[in-house]
PDB file of C-alpha atoms and ligand atoms in Angstrom:
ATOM      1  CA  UNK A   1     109.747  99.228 113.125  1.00  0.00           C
ATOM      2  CA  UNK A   2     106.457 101.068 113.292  1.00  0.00           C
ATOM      3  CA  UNK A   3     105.857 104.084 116.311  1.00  0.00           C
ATOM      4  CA  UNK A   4     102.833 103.718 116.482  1.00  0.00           C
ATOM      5  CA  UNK A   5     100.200 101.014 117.149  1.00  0.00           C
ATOM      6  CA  UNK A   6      98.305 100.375 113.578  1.00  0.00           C
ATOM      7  CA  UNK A   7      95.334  99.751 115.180  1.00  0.00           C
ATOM      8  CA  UNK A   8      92.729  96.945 114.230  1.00  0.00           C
ATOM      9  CA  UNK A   9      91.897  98.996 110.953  1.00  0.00           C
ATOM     10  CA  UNK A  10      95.576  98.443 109.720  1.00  0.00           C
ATOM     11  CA  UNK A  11      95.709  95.098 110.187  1.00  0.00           C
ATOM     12  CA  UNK A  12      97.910  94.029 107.129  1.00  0.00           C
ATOM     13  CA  UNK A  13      97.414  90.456 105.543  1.00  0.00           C
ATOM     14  CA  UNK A  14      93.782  90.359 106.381  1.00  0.00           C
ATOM     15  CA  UNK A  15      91.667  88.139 102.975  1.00  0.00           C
ATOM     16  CA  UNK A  16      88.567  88.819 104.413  1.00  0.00           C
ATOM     17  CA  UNK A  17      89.708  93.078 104.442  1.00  0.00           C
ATOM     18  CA  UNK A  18      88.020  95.247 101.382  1.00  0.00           C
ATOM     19  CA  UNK A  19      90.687  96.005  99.031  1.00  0.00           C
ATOM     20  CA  UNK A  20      92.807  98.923 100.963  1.00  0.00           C
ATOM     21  CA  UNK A  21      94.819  99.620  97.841  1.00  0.00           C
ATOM     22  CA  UNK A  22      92.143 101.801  96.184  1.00  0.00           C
ATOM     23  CA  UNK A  23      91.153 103.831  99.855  1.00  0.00           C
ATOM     24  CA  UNK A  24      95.274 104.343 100.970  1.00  0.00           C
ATOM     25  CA  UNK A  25      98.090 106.338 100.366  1.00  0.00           C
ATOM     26  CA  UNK A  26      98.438 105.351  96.795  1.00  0.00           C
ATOM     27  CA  UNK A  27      95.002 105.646  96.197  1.00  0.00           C
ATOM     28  CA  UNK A  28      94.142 106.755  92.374  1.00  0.00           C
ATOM     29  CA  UNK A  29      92.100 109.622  94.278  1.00  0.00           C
ATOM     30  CA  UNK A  30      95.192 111.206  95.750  1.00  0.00           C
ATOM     31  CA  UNK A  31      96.072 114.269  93.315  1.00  0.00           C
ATOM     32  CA  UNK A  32      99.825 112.901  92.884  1.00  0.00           C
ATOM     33  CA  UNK A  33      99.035 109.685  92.124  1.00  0.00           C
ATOM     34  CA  UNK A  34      99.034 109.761  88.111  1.00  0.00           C
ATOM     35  CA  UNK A  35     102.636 111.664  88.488  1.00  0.00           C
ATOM     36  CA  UNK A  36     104.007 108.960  90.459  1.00  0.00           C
ATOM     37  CA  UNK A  37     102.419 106.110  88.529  1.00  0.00           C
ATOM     38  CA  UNK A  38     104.545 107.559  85.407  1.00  0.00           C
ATOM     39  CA  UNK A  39     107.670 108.631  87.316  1.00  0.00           C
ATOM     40  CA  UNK A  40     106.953 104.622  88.079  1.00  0.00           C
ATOM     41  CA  UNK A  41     106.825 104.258  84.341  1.00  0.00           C
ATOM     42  CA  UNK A  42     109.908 106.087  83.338  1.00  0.00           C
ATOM     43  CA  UNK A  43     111.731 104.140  86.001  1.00  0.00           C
ATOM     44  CA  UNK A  44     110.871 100.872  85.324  1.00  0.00           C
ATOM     45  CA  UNK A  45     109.465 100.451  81.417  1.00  0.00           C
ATOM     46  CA  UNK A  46     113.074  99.758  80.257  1.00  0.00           C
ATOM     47  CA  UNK A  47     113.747  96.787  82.886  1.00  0.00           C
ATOM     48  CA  UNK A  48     110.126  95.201  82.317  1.00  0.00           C
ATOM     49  CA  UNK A  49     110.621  95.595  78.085  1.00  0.00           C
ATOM     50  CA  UNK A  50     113.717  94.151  78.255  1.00  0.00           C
ATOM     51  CA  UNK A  51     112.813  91.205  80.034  1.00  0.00           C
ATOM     52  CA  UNK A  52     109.476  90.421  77.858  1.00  0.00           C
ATOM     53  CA  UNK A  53     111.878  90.740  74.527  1.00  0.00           C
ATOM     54  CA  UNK A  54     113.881  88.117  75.825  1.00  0.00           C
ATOM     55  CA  UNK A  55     110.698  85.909  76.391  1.00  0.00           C
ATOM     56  CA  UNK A  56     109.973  86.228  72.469  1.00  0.00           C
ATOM     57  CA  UNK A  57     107.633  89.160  72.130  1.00  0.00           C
ATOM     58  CA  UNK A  58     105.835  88.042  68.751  1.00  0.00           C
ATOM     59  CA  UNK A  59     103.585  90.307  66.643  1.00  0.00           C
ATOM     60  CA  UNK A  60     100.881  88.063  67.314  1.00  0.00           C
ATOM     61  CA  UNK A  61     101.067  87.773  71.119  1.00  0.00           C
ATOM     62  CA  UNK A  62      97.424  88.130  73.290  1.00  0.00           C
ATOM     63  CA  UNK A  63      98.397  90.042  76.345  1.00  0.00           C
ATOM     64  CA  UNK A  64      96.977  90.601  80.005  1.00  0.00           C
ATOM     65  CA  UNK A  65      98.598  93.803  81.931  1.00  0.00           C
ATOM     66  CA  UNK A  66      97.037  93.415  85.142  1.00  0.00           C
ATOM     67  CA  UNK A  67      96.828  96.067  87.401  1.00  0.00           C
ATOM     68  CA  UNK A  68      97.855  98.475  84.312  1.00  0.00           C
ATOM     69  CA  UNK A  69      98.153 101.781  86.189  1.00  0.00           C
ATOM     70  CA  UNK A  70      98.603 104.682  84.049  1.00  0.00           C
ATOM     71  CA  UNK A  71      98.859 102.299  81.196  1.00  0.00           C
ATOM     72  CA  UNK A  72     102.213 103.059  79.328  1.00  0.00           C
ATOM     73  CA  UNK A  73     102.871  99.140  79.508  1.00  0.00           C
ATOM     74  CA  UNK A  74      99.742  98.202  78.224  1.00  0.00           C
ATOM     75  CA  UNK A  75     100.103 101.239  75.210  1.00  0.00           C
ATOM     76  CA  UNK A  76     103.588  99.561  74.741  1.00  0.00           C
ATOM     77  CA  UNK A  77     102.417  96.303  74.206  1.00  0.00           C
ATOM     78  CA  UNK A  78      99.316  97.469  72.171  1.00  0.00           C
ATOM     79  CA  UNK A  79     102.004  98.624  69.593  1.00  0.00           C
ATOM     80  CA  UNK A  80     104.806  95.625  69.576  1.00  0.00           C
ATOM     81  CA  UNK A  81     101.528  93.080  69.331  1.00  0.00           C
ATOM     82  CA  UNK A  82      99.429  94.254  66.203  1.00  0.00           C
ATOM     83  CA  UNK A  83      98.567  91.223  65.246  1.00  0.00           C
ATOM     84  CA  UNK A  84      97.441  90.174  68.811  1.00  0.00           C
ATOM     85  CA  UNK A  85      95.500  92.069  71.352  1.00  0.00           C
ATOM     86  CA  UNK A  86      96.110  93.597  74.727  1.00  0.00           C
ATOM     87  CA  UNK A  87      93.884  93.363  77.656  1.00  0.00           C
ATOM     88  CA  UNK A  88      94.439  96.304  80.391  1.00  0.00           C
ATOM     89  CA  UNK A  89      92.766  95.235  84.007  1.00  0.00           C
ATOM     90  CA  UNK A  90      92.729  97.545  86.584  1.00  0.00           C
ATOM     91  CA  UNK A  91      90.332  97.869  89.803  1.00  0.00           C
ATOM     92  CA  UNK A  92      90.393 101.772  89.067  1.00  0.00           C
ATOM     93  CA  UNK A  93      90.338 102.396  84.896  1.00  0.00           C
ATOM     94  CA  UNK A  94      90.720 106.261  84.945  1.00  0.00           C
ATOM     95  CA  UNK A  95      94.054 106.422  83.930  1.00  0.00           C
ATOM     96  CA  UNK A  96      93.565 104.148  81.181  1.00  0.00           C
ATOM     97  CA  UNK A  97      91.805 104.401  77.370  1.00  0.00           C
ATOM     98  CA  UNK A  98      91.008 101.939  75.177  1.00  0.00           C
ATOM     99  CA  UNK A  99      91.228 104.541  72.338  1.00  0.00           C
ATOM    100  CA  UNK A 100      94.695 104.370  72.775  1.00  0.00           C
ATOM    101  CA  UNK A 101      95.090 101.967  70.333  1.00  0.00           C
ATOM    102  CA  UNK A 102      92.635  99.521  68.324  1.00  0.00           C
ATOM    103  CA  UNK A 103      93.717  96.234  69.826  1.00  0.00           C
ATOM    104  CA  UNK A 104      93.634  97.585  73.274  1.00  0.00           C
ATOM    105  CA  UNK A 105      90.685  96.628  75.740  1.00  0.00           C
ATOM    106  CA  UNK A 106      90.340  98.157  78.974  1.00  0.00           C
ATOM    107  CA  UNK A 107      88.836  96.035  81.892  1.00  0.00           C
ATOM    108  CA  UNK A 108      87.595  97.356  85.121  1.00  0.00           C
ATOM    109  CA  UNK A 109      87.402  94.624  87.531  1.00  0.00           C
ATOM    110  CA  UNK A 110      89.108  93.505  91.157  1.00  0.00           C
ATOM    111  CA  UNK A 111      91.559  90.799  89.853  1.00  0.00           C
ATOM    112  CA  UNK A 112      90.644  88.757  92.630  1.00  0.00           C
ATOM    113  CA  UNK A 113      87.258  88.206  91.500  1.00  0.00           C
ATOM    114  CA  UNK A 114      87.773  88.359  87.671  1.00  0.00           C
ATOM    115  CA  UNK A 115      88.114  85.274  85.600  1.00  0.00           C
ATOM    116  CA  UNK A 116      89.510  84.615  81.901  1.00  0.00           C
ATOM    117  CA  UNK A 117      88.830  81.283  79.995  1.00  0.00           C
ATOM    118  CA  UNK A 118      91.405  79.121  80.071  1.00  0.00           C
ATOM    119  CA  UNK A 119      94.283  79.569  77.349  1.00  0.00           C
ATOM    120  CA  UNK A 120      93.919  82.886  76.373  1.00  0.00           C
ATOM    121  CA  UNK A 121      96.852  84.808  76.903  1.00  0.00           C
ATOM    122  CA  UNK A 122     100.465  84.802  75.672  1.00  0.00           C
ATOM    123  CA  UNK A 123     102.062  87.173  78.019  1.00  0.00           C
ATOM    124  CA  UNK A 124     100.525  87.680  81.125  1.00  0.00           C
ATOM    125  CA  UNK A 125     102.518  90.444  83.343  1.00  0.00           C
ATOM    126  CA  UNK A 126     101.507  92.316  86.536  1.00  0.00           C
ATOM    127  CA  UNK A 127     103.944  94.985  87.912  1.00  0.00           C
ATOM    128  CA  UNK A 128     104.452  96.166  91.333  1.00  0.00           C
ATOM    129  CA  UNK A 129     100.759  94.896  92.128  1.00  0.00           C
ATOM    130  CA  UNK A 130     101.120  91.199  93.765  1.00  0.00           C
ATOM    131  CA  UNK A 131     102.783  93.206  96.510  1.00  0.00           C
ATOM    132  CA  UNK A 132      99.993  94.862  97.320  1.00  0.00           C
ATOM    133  CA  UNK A 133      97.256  91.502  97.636  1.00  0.00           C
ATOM    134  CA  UNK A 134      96.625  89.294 100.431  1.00  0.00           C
ATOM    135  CA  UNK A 135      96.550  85.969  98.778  1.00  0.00           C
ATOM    136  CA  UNK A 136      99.113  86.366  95.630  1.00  0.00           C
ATOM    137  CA  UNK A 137      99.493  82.593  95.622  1.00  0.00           C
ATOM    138  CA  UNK A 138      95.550  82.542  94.714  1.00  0.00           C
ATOM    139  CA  UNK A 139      95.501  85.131  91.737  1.00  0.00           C
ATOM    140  CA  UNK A 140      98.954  83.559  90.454  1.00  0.00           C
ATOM    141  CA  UNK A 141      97.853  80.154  89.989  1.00  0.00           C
ATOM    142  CA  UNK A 142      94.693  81.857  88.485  1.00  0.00           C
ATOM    143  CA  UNK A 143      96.621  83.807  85.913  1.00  0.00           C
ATOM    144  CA  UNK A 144      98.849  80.136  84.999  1.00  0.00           C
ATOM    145  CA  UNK A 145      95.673  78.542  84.036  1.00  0.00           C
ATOM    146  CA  UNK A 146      94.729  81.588  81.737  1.00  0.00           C
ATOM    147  CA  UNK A 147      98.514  81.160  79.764  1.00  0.00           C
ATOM    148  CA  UNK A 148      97.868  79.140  76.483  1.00  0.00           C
ATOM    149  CA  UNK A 149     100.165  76.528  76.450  1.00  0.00           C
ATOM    150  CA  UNK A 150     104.121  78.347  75.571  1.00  0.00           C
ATOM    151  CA  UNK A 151     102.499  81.568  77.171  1.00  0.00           C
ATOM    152  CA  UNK A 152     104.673  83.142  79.670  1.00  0.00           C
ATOM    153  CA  UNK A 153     103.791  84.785  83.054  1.00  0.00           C
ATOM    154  CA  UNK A 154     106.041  88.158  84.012  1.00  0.00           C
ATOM    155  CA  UNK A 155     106.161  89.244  87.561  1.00  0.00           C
ATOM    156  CA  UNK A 156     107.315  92.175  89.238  1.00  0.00           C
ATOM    157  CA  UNK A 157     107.612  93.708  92.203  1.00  0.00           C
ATOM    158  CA  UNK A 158     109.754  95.857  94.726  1.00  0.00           C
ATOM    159  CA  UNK A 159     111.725  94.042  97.448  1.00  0.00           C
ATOM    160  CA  UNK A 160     113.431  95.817 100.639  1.00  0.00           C
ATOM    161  CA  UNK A 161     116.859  94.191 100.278  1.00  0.00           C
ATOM    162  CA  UNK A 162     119.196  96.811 100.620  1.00  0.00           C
ATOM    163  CA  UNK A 163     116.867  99.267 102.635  1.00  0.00           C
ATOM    164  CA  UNK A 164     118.412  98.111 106.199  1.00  0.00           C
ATOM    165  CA  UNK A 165     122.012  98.345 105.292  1.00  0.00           C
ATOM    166  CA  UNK A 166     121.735 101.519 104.186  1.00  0.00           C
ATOM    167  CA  UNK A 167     125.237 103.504 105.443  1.00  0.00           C
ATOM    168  CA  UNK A 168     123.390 106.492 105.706  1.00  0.00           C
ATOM    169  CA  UNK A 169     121.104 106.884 108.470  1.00  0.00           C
ATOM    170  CA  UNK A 170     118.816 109.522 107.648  1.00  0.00           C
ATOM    171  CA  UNK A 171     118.102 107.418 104.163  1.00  0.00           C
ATOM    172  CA  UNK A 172     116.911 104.334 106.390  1.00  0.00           C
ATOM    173  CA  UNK A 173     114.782 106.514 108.929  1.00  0.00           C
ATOM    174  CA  UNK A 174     112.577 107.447 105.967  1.00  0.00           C
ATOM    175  CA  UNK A 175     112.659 104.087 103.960  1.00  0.00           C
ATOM    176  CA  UNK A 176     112.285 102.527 107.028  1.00  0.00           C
ATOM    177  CA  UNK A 177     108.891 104.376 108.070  1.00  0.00           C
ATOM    178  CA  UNK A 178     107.589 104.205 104.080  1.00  0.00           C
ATOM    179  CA  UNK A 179     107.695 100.227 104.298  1.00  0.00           C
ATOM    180  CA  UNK A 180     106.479 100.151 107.866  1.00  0.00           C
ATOM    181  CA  UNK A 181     103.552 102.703 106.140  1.00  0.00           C
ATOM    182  CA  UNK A 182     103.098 100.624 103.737  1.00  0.00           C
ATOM    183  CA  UNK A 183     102.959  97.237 105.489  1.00  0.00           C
ATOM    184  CA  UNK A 184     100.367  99.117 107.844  1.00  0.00           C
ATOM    185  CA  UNK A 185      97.755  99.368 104.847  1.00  0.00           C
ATOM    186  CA  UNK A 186      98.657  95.663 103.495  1.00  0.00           C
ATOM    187  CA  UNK A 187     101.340  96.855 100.935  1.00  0.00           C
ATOM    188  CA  UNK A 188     104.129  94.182 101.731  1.00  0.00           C
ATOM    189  CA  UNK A 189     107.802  94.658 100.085  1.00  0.00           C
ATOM    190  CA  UNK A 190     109.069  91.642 101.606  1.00  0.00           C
ATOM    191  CA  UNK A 191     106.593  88.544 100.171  1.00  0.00           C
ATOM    192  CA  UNK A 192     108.308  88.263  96.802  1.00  0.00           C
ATOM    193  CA  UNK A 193     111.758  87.865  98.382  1.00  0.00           C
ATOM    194  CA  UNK A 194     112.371  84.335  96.670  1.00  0.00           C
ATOM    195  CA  UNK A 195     109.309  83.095  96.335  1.00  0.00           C
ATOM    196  CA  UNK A 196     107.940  84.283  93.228  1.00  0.00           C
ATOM    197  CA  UNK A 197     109.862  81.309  91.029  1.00  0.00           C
ATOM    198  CA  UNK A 198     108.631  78.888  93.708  1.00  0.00           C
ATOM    199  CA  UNK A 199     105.079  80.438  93.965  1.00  0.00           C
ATOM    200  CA  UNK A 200     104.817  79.961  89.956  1.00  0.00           C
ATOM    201  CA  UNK A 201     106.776  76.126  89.763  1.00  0.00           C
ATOM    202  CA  UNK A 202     103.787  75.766  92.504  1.00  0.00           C
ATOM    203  CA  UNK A 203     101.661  76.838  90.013  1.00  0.00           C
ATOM    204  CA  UNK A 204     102.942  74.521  87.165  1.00  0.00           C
ATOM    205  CA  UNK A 205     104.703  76.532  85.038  1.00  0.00           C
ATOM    206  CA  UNK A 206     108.733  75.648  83.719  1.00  0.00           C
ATOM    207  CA  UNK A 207     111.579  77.618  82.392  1.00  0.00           C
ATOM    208  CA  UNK A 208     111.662  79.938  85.889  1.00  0.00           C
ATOM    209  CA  UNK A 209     114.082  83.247  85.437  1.00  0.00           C
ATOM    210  CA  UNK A 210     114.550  85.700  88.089  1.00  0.00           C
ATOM    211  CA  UNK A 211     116.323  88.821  88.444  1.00  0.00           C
ATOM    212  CA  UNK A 212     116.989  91.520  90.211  1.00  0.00           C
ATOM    213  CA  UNK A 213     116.757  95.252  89.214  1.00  0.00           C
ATOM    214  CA  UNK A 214     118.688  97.776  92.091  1.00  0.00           C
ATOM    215  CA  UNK A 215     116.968 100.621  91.981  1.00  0.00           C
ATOM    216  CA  UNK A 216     119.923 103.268  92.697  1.00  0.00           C
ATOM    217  CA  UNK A 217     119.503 106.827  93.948  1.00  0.00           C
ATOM    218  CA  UNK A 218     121.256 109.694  94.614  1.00  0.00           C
ATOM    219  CA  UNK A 219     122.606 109.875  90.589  1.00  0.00           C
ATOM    220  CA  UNK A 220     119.610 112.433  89.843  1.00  0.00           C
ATOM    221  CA  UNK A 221     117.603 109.694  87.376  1.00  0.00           C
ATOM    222  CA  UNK A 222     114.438 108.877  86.957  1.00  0.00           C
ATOM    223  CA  UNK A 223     114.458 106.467  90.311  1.00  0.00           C
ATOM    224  CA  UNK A 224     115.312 110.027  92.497  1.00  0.00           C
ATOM    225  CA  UNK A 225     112.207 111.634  90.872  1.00  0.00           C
ATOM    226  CA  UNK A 226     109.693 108.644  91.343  1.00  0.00           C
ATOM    227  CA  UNK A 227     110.850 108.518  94.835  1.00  0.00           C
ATOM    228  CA  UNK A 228     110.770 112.486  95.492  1.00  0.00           C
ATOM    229  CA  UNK A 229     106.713 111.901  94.050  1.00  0.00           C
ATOM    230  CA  UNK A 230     106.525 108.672  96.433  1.00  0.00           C
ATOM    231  CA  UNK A 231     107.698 110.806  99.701  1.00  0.00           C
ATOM    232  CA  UNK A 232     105.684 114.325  98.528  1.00  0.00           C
ATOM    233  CA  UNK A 233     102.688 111.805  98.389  1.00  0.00           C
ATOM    234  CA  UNK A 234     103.095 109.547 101.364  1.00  0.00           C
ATOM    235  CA  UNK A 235     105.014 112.314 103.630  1.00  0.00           C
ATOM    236  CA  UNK A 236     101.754 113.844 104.985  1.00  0.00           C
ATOM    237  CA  UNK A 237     100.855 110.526 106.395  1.00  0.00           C
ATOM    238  CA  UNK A 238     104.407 109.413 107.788  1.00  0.00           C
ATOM    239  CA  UNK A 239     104.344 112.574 109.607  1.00  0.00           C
ATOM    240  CA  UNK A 240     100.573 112.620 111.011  1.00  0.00           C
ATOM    241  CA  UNK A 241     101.071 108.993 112.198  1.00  0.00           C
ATOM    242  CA  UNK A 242     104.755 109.963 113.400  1.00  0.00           C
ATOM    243  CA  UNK A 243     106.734 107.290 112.100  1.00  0.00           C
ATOM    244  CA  UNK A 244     109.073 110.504 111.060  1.00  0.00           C
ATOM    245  CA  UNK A 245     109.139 114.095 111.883  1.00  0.00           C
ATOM    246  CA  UNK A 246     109.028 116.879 108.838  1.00  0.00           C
ATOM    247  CA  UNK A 247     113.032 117.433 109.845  1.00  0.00           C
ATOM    248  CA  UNK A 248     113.355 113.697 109.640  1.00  0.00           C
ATOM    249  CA  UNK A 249     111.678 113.523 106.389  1.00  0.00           C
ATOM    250  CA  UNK A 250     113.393 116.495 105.407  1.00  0.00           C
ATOM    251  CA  UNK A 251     116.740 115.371 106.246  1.00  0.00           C
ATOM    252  CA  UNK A 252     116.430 111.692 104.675  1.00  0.00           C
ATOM    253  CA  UNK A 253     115.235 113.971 101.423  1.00  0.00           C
ATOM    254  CA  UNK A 254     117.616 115.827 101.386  1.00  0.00           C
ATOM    255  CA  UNK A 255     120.544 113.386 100.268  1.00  0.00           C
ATOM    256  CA  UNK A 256     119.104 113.017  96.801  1.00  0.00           C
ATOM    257  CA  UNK A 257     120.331 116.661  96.547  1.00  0.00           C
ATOM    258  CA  UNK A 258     123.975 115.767  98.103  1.00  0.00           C
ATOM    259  CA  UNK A 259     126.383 114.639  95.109  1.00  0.00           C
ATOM    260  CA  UNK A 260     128.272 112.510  97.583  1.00  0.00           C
ATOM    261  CA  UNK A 261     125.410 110.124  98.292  1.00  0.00           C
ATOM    262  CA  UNK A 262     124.149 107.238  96.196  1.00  0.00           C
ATOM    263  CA  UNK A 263     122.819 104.416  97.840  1.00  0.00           C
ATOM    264  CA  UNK A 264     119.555 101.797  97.024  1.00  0.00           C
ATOM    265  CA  UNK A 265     116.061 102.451  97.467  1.00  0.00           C
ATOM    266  CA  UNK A 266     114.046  99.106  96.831  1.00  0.00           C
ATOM    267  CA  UNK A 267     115.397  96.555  94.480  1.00  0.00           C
ATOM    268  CA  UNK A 268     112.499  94.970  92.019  1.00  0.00           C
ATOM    269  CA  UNK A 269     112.777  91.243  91.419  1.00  0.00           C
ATOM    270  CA  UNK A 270     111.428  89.849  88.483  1.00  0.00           C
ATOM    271  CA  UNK A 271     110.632  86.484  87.871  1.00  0.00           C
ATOM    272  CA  UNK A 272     109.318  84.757  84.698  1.00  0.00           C
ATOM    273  CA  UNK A 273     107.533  81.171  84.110  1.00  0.00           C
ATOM    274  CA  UNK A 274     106.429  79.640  81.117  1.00  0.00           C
ATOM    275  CA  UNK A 275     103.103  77.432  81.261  1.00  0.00           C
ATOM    276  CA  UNK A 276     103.847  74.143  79.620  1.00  0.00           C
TER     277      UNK A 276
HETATM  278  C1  LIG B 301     101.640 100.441  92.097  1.00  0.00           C
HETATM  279  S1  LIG B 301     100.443 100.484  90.824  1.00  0.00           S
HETATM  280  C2  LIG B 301     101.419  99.809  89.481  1.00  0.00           C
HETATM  281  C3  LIG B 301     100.877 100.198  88.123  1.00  0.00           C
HETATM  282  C4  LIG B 301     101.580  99.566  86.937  1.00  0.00           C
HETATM  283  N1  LIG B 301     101.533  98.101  87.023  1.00  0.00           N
HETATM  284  C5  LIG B 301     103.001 100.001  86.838  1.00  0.00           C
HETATM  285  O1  LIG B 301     103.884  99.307  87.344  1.00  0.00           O
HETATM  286  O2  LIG B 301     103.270 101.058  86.233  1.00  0.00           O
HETATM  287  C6  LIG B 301      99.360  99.123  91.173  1.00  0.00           C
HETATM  288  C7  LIG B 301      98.142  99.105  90.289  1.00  0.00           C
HETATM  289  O3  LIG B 301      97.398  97.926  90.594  1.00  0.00           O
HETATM  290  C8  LIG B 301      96.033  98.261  90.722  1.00  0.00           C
HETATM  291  N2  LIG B 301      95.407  97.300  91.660  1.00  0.00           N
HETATM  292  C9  LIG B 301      95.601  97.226  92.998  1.00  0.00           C
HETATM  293  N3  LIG B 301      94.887  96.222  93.524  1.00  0.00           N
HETATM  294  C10 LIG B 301      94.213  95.651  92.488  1.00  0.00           C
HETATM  295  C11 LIG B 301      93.292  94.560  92.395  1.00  0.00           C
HETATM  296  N4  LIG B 301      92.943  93.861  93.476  1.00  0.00           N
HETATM  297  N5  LIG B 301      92.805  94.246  91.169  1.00  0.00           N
HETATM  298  C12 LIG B 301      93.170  94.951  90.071  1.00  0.00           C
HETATM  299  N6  LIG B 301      94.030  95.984  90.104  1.00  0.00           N
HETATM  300  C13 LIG B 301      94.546  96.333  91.303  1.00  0.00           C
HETATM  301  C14 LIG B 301      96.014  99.681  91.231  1.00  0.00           C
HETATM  302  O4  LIG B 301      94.795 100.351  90.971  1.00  0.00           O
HETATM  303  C15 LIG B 301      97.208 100.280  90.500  1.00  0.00           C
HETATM  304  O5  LIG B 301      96.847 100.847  89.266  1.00  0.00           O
END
């Protein structure tokens, strides 16, 4: 649990609170933050390609990434779909280029607020990003009604499973006070737990798959780097609001250095629906 009291500007789960994702810790300002968005890449890329060839990828496919990040999905998708098109959304484009390739746009807008016509998309996918609104329900049922009819919706996002049974103390302390972080600014890595099949049957879509990805660390892959460039970036923060001390933090980093320990950070559970 958090140490400290948030305070009425941390109130998490607020709709009517500007978007805190663009002014917190994982803010596209923050020097880090295109390091960590591609040790996010190189973590996760294989799951999330893997899971859109067994919806069918075709040639032809019209594709929404939203909240694209630093893009290597979108650049991905731009290749496997040449005779479609790829639409990038972000609320903060700087990381992305629509030179990349030809049938690659780049759209800066909130997703919240943005709208699509009806129909337009084949593959709709958003990636560790419904975690961090207030009203995912809202912005899924948006993104069902902008599936052409076949067109499938891919969701991702990390859950805190494992976090709590953690054997190893020192581990928990740290993951503990990232998700409490986290939480704190509206980030929450507990909504999807389940619901994101129910959310999208909700939503009228069929066919619902979900899985779950373990992301494992401690075996010095690319999970241990994206969460060395998660800590380096959020650590300042955990410390000045003392949810951990710099021993603590230093301790709990410290494992992914000890070849006895391997353990679970998040898990990311992805779920899949296909709009009639
Ligand atoms: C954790 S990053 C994930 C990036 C990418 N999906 C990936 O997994 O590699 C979340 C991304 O969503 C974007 N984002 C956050 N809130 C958004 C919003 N309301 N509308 C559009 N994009 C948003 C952020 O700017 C950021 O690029």
């Amino acid at each position: 649990m958090s140490q400290i009291d948030d305070g009425p500007e941390h109130l998490a789960g607020d709709p009517a609170a500007p978007d805190r994702y663009s002014t917190g810790v994982l803010s596209h300002e923050r020097p880090t933050e295109l390091k960590r968005l591609q040790a996010l890449e190189r973590m996760a890329d294989a799951w999330s390609q893997r899971v859109f060839a067994e919806r069918g990828l075709r040639k032809d496919w019209r594709c929404l990434e939203l909240g694209a990040g630093a893009g290597s999905i979108a650049r991905w998708l731009s290749a496997q779909c040449p005779d479609g098109k790829v639409v990038a959304l972000d609320i903060d484009v700087r990381f992305l280029d629509a030179g990349w390739a030809q049938n690659l746009d780049v759209v800066q807008g909130d997703l919240r607020d943005v709208e699509f016509p009806p129909a337009s998309f084949d593959l709709i996918h958003a990636r560790a990003l419904m975690m961090h609104l207030s009203n995912p329900e809202a912005v899924i049922a948006k993104a069902a009604r902008w599936l052409a009819p076949g067109g499938w919706l891919v969701l991702e996002d990390p859950v805190n499973f494992a976090t709590d049974s953690s054997p190893h103390s020192a581990w928990r302390r740290i993951m503990s006070a990232l998700e409490d972080a986290l939480s704190a600014q509206g980030s929450d890595l507990t909504w999807a737990r389940r619901r994101q099949p129910t959310i999208m049957g909700e939503a009228g879509l069929i066919e619902l798959g979900l899985t779950l990805q373990p992301m494992i660390v401690g075996d010095g892959g690319a999970v241990d780097a994206f969460m060395r460039l998660f800590f380096d970036q959020v650590g300042p923060s955990l410390i000045d609001q003392k949810r951990v001390t710099s021993d603590q933090l230093a301790e709990g980093l410290a494992l992914l250095d000890d070849p006895q320990f391997l353990d679970i950070a998040h898990s990311l559970l992805i779920a899949w629906g296909r709009r009639p």
